[in-house]
PDB file of C-alpha atoms in Angstrom:
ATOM      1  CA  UNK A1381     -47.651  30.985 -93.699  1.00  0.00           C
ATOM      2  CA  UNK A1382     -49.479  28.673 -91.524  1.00  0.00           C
ATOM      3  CA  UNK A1383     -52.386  27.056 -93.644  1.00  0.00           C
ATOM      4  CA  UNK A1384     -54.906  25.276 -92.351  1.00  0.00           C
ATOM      5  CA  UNK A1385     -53.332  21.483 -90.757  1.00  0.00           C
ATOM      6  CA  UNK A1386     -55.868  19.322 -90.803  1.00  0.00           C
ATOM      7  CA  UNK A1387     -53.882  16.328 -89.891  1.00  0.00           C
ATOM      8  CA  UNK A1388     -51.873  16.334 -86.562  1.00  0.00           C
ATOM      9  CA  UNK A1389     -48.989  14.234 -85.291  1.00  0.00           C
ATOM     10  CA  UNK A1390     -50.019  11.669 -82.105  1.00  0.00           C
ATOM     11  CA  UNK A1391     -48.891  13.735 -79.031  1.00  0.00           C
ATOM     12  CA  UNK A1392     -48.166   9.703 -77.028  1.00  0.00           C
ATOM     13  CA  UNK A1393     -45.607   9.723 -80.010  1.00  0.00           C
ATOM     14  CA  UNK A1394     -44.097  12.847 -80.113  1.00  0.00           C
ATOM     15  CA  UNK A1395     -44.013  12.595 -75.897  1.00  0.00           C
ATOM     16  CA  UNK A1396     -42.142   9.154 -76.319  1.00  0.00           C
ATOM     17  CA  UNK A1397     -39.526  11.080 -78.762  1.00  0.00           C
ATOM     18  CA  UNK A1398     -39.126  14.003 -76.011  1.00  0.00           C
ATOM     19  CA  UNK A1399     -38.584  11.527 -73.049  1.00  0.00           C
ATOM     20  CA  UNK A1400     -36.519  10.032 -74.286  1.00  0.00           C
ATOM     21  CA  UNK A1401     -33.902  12.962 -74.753  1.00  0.00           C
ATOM     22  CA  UNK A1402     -31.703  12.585 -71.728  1.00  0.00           C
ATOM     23  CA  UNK A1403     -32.152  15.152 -68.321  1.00  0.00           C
ATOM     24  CA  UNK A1404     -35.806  15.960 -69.692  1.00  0.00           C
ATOM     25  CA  UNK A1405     -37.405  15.362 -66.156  1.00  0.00           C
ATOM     26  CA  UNK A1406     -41.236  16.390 -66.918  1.00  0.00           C
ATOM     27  CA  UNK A1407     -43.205  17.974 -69.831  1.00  0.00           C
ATOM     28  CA  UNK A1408     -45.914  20.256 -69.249  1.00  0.00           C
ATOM     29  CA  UNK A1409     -49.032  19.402 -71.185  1.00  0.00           C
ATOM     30  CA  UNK A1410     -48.831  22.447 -73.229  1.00  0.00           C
ATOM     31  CA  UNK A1411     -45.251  22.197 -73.464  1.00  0.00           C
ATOM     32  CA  UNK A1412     -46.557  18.779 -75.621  1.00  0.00           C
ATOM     33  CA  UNK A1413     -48.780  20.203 -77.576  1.00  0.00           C
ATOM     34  CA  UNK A1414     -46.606  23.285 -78.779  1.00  0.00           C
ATOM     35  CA  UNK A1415     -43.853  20.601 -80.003  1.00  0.00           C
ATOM     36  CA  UNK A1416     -46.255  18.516 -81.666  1.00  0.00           C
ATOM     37  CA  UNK A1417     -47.944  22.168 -83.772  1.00  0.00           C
ATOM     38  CA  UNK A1418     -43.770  23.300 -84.092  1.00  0.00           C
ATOM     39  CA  UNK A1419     -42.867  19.690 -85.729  1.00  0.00           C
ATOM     40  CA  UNK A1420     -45.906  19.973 -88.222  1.00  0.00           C
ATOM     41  CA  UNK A1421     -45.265  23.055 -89.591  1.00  0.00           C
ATOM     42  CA  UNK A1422     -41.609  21.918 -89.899  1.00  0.00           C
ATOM     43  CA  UNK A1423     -42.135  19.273 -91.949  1.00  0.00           C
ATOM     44  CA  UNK A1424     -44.557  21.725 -93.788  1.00  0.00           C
ATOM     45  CA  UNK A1425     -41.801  24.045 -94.056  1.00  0.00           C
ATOM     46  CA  UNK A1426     -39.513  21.534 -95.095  1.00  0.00           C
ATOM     47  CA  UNK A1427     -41.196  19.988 -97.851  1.00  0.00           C
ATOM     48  CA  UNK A1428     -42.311  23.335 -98.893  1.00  0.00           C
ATOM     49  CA  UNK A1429     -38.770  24.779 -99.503  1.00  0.00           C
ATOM     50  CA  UNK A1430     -37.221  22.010-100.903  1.00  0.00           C
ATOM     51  CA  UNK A1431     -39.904  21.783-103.243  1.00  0.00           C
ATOM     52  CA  UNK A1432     -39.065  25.599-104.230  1.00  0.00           C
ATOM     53  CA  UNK A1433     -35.699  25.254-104.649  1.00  0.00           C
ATOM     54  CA  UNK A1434     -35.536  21.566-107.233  1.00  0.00           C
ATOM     55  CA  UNK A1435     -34.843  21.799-110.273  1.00  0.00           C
ATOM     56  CA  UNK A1436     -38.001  19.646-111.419  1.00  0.00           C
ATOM     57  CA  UNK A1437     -41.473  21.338-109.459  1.00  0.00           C
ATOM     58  CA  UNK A1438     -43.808  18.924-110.172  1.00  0.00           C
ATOM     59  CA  UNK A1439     -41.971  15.707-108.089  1.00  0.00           C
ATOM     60  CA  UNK A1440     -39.769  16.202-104.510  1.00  0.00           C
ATOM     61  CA  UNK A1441     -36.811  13.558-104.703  1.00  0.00           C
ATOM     62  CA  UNK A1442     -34.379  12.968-101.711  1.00  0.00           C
ATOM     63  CA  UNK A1443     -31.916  15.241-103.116  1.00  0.00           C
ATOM     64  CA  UNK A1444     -33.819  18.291-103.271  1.00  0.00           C
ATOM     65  CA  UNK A1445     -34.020  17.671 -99.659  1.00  0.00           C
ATOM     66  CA  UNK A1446     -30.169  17.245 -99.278  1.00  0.00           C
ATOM     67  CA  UNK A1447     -29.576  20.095-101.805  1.00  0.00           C
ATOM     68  CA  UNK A1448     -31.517  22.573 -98.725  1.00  0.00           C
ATOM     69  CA  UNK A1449     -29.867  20.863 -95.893  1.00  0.00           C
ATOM     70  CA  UNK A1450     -26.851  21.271 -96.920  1.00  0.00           C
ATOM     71  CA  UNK A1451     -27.154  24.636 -97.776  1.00  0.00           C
ATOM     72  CA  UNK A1452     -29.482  26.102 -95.604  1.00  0.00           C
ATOM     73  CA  UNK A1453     -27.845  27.139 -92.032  1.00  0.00           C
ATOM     74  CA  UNK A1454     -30.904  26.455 -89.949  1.00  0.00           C
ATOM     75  CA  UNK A1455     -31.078  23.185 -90.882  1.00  0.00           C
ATOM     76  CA  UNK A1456     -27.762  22.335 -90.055  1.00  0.00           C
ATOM     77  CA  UNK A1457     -28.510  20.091 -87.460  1.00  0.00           C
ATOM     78  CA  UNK A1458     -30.136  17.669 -90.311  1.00  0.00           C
ATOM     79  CA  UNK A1459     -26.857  17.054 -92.086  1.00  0.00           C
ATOM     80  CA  UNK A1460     -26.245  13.782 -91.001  1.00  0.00           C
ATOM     81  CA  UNK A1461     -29.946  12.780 -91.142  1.00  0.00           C
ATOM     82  CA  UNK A1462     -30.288  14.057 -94.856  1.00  0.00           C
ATOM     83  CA  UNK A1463     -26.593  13.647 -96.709  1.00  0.00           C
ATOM     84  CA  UNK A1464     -25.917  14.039 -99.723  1.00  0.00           C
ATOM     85  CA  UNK A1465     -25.574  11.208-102.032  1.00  0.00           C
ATOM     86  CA  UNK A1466     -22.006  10.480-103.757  1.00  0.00           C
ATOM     87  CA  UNK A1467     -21.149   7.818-106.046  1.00  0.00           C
ATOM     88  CA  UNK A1468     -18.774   4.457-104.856  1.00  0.00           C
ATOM     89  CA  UNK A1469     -16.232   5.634-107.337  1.00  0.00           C
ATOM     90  CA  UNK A1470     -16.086   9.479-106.018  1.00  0.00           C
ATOM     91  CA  UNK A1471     -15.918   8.198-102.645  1.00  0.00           C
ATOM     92  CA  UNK A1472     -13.008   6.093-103.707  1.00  0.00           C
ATOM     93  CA  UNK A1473     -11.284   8.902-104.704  1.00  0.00           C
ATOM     94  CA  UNK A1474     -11.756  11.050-101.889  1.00  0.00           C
ATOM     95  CA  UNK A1475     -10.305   8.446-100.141  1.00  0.00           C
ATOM     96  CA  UNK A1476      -7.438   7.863-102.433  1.00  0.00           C
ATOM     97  CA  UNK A1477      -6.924  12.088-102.307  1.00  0.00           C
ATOM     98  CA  UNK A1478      -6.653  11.557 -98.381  1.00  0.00           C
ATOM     99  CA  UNK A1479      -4.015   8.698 -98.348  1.00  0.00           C
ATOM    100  CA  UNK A1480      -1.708  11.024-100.486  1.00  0.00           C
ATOM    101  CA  UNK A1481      -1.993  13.636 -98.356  1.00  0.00           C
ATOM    102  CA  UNK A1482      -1.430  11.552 -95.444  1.00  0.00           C
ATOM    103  CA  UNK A1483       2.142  10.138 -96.889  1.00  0.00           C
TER     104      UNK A1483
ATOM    105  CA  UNK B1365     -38.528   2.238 -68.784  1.00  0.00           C
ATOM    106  CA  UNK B1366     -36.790   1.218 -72.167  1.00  0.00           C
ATOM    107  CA  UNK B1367     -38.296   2.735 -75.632  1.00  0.00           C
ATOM    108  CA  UNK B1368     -37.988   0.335 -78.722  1.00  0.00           C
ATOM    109  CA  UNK B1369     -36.358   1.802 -81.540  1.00  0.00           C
ATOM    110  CA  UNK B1370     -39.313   2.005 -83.274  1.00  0.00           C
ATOM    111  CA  UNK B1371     -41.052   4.528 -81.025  1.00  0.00           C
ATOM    112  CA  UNK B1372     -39.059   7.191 -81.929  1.00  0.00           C
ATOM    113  CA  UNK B1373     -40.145   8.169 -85.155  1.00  0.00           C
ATOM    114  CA  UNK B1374     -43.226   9.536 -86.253  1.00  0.00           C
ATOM    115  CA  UNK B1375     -46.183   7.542 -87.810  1.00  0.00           C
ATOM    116  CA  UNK B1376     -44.995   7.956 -91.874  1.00  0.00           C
ATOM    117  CA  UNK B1377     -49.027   8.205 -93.061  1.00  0.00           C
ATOM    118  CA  UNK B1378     -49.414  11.031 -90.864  1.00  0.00           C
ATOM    119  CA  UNK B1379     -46.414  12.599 -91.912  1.00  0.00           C
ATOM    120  CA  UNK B1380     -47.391  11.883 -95.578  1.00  0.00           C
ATOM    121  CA  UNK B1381     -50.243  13.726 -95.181  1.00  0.00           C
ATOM    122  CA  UNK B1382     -48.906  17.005 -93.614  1.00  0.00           C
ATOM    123  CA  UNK B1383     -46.441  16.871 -96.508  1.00  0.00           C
ATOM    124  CA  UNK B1384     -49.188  17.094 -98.712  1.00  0.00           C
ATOM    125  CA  UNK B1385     -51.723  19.562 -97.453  1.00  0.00           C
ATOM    126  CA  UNK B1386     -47.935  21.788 -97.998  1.00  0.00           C
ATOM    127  CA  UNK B1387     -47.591  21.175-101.259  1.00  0.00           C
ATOM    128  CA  UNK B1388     -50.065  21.530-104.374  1.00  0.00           C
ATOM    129  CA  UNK B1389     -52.283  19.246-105.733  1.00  0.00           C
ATOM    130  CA  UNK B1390     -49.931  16.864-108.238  1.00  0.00           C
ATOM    131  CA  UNK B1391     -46.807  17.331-106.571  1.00  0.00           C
ATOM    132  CA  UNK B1392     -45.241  13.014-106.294  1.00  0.00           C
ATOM    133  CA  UNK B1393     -42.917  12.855-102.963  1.00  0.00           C
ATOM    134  CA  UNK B1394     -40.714  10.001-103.363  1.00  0.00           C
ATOM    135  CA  UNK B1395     -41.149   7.713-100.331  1.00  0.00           C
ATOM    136  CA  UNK B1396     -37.354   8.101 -99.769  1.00  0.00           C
ATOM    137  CA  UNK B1397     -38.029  12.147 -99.128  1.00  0.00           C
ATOM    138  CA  UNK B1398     -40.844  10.406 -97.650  1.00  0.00           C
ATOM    139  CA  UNK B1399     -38.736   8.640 -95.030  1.00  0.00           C
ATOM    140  CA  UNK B1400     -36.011  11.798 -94.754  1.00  0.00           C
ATOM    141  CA  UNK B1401     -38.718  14.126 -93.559  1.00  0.00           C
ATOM    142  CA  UNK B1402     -40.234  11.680 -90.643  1.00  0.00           C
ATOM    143  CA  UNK B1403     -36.650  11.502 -89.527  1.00  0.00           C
ATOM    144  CA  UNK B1404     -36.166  14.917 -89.811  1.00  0.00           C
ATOM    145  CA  UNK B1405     -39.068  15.627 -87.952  1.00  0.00           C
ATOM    146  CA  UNK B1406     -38.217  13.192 -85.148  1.00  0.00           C
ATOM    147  CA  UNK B1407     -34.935  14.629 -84.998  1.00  0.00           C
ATOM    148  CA  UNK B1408     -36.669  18.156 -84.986  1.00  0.00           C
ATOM    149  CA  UNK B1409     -38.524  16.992 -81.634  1.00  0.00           C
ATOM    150  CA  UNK B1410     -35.542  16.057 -80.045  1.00  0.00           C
ATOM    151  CA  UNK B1411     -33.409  19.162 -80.687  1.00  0.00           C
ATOM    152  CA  UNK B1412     -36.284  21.540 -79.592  1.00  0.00           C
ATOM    153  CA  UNK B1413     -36.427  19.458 -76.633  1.00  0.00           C
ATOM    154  CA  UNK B1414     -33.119  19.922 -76.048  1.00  0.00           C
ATOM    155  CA  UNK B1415     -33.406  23.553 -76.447  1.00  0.00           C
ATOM    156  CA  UNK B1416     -36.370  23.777 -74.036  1.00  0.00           C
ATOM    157  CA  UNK B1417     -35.158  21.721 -71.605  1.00  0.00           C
ATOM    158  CA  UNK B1418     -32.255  23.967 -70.921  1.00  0.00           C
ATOM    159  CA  UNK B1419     -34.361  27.311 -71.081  1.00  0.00           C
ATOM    160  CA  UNK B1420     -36.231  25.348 -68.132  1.00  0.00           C
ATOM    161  CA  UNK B1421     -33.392  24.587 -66.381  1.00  0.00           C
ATOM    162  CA  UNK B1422     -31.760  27.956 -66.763  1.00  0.00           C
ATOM    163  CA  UNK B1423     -35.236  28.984 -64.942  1.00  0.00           C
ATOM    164  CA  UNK B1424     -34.351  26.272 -62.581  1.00  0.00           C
ATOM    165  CA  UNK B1425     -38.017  24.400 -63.579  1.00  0.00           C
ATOM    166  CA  UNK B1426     -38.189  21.167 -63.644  1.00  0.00           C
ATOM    167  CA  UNK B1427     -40.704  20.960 -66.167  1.00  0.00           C
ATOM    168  CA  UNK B1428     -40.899  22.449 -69.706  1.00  0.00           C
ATOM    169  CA  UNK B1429     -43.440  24.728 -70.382  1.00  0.00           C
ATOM    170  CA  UNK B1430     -45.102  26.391 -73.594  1.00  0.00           C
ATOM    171  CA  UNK B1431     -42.913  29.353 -73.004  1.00  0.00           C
ATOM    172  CA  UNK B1432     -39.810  27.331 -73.036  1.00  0.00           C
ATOM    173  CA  UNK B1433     -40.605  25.832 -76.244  1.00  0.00           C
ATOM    174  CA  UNK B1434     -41.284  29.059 -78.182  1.00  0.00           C
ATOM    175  CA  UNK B1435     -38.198  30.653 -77.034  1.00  0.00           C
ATOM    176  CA  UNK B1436     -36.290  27.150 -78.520  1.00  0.00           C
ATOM    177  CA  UNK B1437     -37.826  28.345 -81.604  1.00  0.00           C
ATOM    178  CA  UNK B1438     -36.300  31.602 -81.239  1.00  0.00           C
ATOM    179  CA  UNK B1439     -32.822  30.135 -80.375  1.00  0.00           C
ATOM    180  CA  UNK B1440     -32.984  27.787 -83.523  1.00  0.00           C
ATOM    181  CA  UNK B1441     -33.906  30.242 -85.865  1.00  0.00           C
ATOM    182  CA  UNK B1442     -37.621  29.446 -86.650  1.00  0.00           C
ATOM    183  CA  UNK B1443     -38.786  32.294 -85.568  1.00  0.00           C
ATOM    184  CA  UNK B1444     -41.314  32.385 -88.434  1.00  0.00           C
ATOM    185  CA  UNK B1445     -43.210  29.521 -86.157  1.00  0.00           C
ATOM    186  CA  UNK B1446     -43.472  31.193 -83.328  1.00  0.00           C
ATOM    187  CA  UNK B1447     -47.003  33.576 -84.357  1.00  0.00           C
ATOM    188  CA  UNK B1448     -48.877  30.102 -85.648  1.00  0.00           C
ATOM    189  CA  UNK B1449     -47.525  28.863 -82.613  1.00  0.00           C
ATOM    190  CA  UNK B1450     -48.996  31.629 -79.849  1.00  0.00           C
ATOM    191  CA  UNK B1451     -52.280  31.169 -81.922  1.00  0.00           C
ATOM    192  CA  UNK B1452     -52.382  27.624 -81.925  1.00  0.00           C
ATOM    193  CA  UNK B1453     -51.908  27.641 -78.112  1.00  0.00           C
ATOM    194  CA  UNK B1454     -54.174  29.731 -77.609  1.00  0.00           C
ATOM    195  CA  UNK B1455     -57.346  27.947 -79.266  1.00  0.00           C
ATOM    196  CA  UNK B1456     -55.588  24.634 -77.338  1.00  0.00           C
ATOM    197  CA  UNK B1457     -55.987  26.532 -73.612  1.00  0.00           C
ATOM    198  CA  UNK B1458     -59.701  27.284 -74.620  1.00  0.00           C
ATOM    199  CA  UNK B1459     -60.415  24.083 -75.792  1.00  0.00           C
ATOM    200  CA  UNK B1460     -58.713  22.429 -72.258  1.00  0.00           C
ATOM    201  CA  UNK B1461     -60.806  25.699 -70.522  1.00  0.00           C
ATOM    202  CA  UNK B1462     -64.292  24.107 -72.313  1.00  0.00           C
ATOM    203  CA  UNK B1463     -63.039  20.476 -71.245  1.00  0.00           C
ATOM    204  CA  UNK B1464     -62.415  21.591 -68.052  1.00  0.00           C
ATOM    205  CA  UNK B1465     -65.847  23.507 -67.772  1.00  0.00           C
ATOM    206  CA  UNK B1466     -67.907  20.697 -69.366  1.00  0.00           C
ATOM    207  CA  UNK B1467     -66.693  18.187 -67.028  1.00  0.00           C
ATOM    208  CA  UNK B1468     -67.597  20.557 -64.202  1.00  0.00           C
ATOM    209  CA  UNK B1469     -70.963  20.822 -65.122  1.00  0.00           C
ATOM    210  CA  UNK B1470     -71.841  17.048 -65.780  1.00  0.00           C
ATOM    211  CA  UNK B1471     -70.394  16.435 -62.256  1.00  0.00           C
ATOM    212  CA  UNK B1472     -72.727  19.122 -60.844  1.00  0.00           C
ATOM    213  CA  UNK B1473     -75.338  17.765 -62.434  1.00  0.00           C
ATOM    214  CA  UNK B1474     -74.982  14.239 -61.514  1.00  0.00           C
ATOM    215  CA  UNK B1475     -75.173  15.221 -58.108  1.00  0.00           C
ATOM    216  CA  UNK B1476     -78.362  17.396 -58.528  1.00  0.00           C
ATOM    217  CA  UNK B1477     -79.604  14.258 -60.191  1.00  0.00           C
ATOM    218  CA  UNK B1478     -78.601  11.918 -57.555  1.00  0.00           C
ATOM    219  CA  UNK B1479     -80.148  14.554 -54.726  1.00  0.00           C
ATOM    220  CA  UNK B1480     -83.168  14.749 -56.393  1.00  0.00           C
ATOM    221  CA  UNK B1481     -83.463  11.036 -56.203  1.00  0.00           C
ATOM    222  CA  UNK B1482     -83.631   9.523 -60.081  1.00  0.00           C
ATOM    223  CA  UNK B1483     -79.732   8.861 -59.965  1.00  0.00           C
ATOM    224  CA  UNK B1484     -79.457   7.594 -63.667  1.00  0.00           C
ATOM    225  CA  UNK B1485     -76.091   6.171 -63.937  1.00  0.00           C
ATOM    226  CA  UNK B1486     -74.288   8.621 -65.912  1.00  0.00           C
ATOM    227  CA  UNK B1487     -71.226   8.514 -63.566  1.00  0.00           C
ATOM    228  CA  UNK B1488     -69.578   5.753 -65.989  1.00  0.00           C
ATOM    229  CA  UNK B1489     -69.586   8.188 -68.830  1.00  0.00           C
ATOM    230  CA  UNK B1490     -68.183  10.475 -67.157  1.00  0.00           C
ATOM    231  CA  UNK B1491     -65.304   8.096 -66.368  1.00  0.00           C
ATOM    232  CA  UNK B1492     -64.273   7.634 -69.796  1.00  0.00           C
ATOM    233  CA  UNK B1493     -65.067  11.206 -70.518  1.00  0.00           C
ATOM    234  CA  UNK B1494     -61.567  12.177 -69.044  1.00  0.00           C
ATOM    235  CA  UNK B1495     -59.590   9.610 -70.583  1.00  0.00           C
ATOM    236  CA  UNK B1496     -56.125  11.191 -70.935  1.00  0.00           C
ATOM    237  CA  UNK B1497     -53.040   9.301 -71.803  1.00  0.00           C
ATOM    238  CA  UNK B1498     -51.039  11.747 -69.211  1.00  0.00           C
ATOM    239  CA  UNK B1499     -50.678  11.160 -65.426  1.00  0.00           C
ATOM    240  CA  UNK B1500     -52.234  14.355 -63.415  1.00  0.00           C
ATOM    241  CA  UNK B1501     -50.396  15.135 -60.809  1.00  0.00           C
ATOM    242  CA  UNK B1502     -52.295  16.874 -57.838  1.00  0.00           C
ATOM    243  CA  UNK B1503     -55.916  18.759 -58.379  1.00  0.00           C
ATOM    244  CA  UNK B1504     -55.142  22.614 -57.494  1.00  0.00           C
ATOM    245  CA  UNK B1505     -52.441  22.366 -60.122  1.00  0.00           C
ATOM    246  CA  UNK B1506     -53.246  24.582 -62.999  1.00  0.00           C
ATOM    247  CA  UNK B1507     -51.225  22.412 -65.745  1.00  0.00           C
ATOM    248  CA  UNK B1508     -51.545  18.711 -65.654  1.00  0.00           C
ATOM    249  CA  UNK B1509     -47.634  17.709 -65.690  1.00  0.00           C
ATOM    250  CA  UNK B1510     -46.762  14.602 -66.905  1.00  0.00           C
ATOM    251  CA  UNK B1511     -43.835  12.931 -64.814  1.00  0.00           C
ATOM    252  CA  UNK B1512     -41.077  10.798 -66.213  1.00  0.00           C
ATOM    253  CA  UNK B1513     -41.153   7.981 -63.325  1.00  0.00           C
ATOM    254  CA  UNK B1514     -37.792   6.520 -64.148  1.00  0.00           C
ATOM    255  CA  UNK B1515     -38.296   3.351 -61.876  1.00  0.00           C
ATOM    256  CA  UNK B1516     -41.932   1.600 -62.509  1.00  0.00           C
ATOM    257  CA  UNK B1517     -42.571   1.598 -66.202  1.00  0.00           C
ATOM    258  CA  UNK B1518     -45.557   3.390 -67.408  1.00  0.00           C
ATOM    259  CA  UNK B1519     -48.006   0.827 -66.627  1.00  0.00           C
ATOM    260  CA  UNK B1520     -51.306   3.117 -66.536  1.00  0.00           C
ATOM    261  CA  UNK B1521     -49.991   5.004 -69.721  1.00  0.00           C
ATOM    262  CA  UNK B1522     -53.172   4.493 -72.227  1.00  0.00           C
ATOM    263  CA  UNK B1523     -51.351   4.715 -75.629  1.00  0.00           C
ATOM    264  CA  UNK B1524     -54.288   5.719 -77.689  1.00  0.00           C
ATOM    265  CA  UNK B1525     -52.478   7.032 -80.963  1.00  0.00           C
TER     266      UNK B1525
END
């Protein structure tokens, strides 16, 4: 699955992202390296499944992104990164809906 | 040591081009599924380090090590990363091994150059031959760890990315 990455992320980065979670005390220098190789073929796996599953295969919009976050169960932890998009007026009704209930 | 918010995400042109060796040739990305995958991937680091970090703990380590990470991957249900992953450690520990085994040599010949008298200064290159944006901590150790000194900020920290 894993093709060739020719392009890799900058560990200093991805080591500034993992230091900064809290209680992470030290990071073995393989430990780096692994999470840097893990996050590139997650964004390869990412783009590569929400390209499969749009509608239109030849462009990959936001929504087709949303569309597999919010479905997908492994990617879970994404759904308030990568929402999906509703219109003003819907959200004015959901909030109208709620207000009903509420009385 | 305080990061700025703009540390923690990941470099978009990299992550542009990952994107595309993934998909074929033609393929547009809109930059706003540009932008959702860098943050996705940022927020990708931080939950496997999550993950890790409390595999190391439960082993009562201090520091997170390959092993840790793999079994996060496990845990999180990407177990489909976990072979490319083995693989691509693999060819990293040879490539530290050769690193390791190249500087050894140029320091044992530097001193059989300097015993035998010539003495051309190679020692400089060396210097800059190890250049490493981590802080080693103590020779015999087999993996260089790199410590998170909460209280002086990371002044000798050569951010080369």
């Amino acid at each position: 699955m894993a093709d060739k990455i020719t392009s890799t992320l900058p560990l200093s980065r991805v080591k500034t992202i993992m230091k900064s979670s809290p209680d992470v005390s030290s990071i073995s220098q393989e430990a780096l390296f692994t999470t840097g190789k893990a996050t590139e073929l997650f964004i390869q796996a990412l783009a590569k499944f929400s390209l499969e599953q749009s509608s239109d295969s030849s462009s990959l919009e936001y929504k087709d992104l949303a569309e597999i976050v919010n479905t997908e169960s492994t990617l879970q932890f994404l759904q308030d990164i990568i929402p999906r998009k509703i219109k003003v007026r819907d959200y004015y009704k959901i909030c109208e809906k709620r207000e009903q209930s509420e009385k | 040591m305080a990061e700025r918010p703009e540390d923690l995400n990941l470099p978009n042109a990299v992550v542009g081009r990952i994107i595309k060796e993934a998909i074929p040739e033609g393929v547009n990305v809109s930059k706003e599924a540009r932008l959702a995958i860098s943050k996705a991937a940022s927020v990708f680091v931080l939950y496997a380090t999550s993950c890790s970090n409390n595999y190391a703990l439960k082993a009562k380590r201090k520091t997170i090590s390959a092993q840790d990470v793999l079994s996060a991957m496990e845990e999180m249900e990407f177990e489909q990363f976990i072979d490319p992953l083995a693989e691509a450690l693999e060819a990293f520990r040879n490539q530290q091994q050769g690193k390791k085994e190249a500087i050894a040599e140029k320091k044992k010949k530097t001193t059989d150059s300097n015993t035998s008298g010539e003495g051309q200064g190679d020692e400089d290159k060396e210097g800059s031959e190890e250049e490493d944006d981590v802080t080693y901590q103590g020779e015999e150790k087999e993996d260089y760890i790199i410590t998170v000194n909460e209280d002086d900020d990371e002044v000798e920290e050569v951010d080369d990315s």
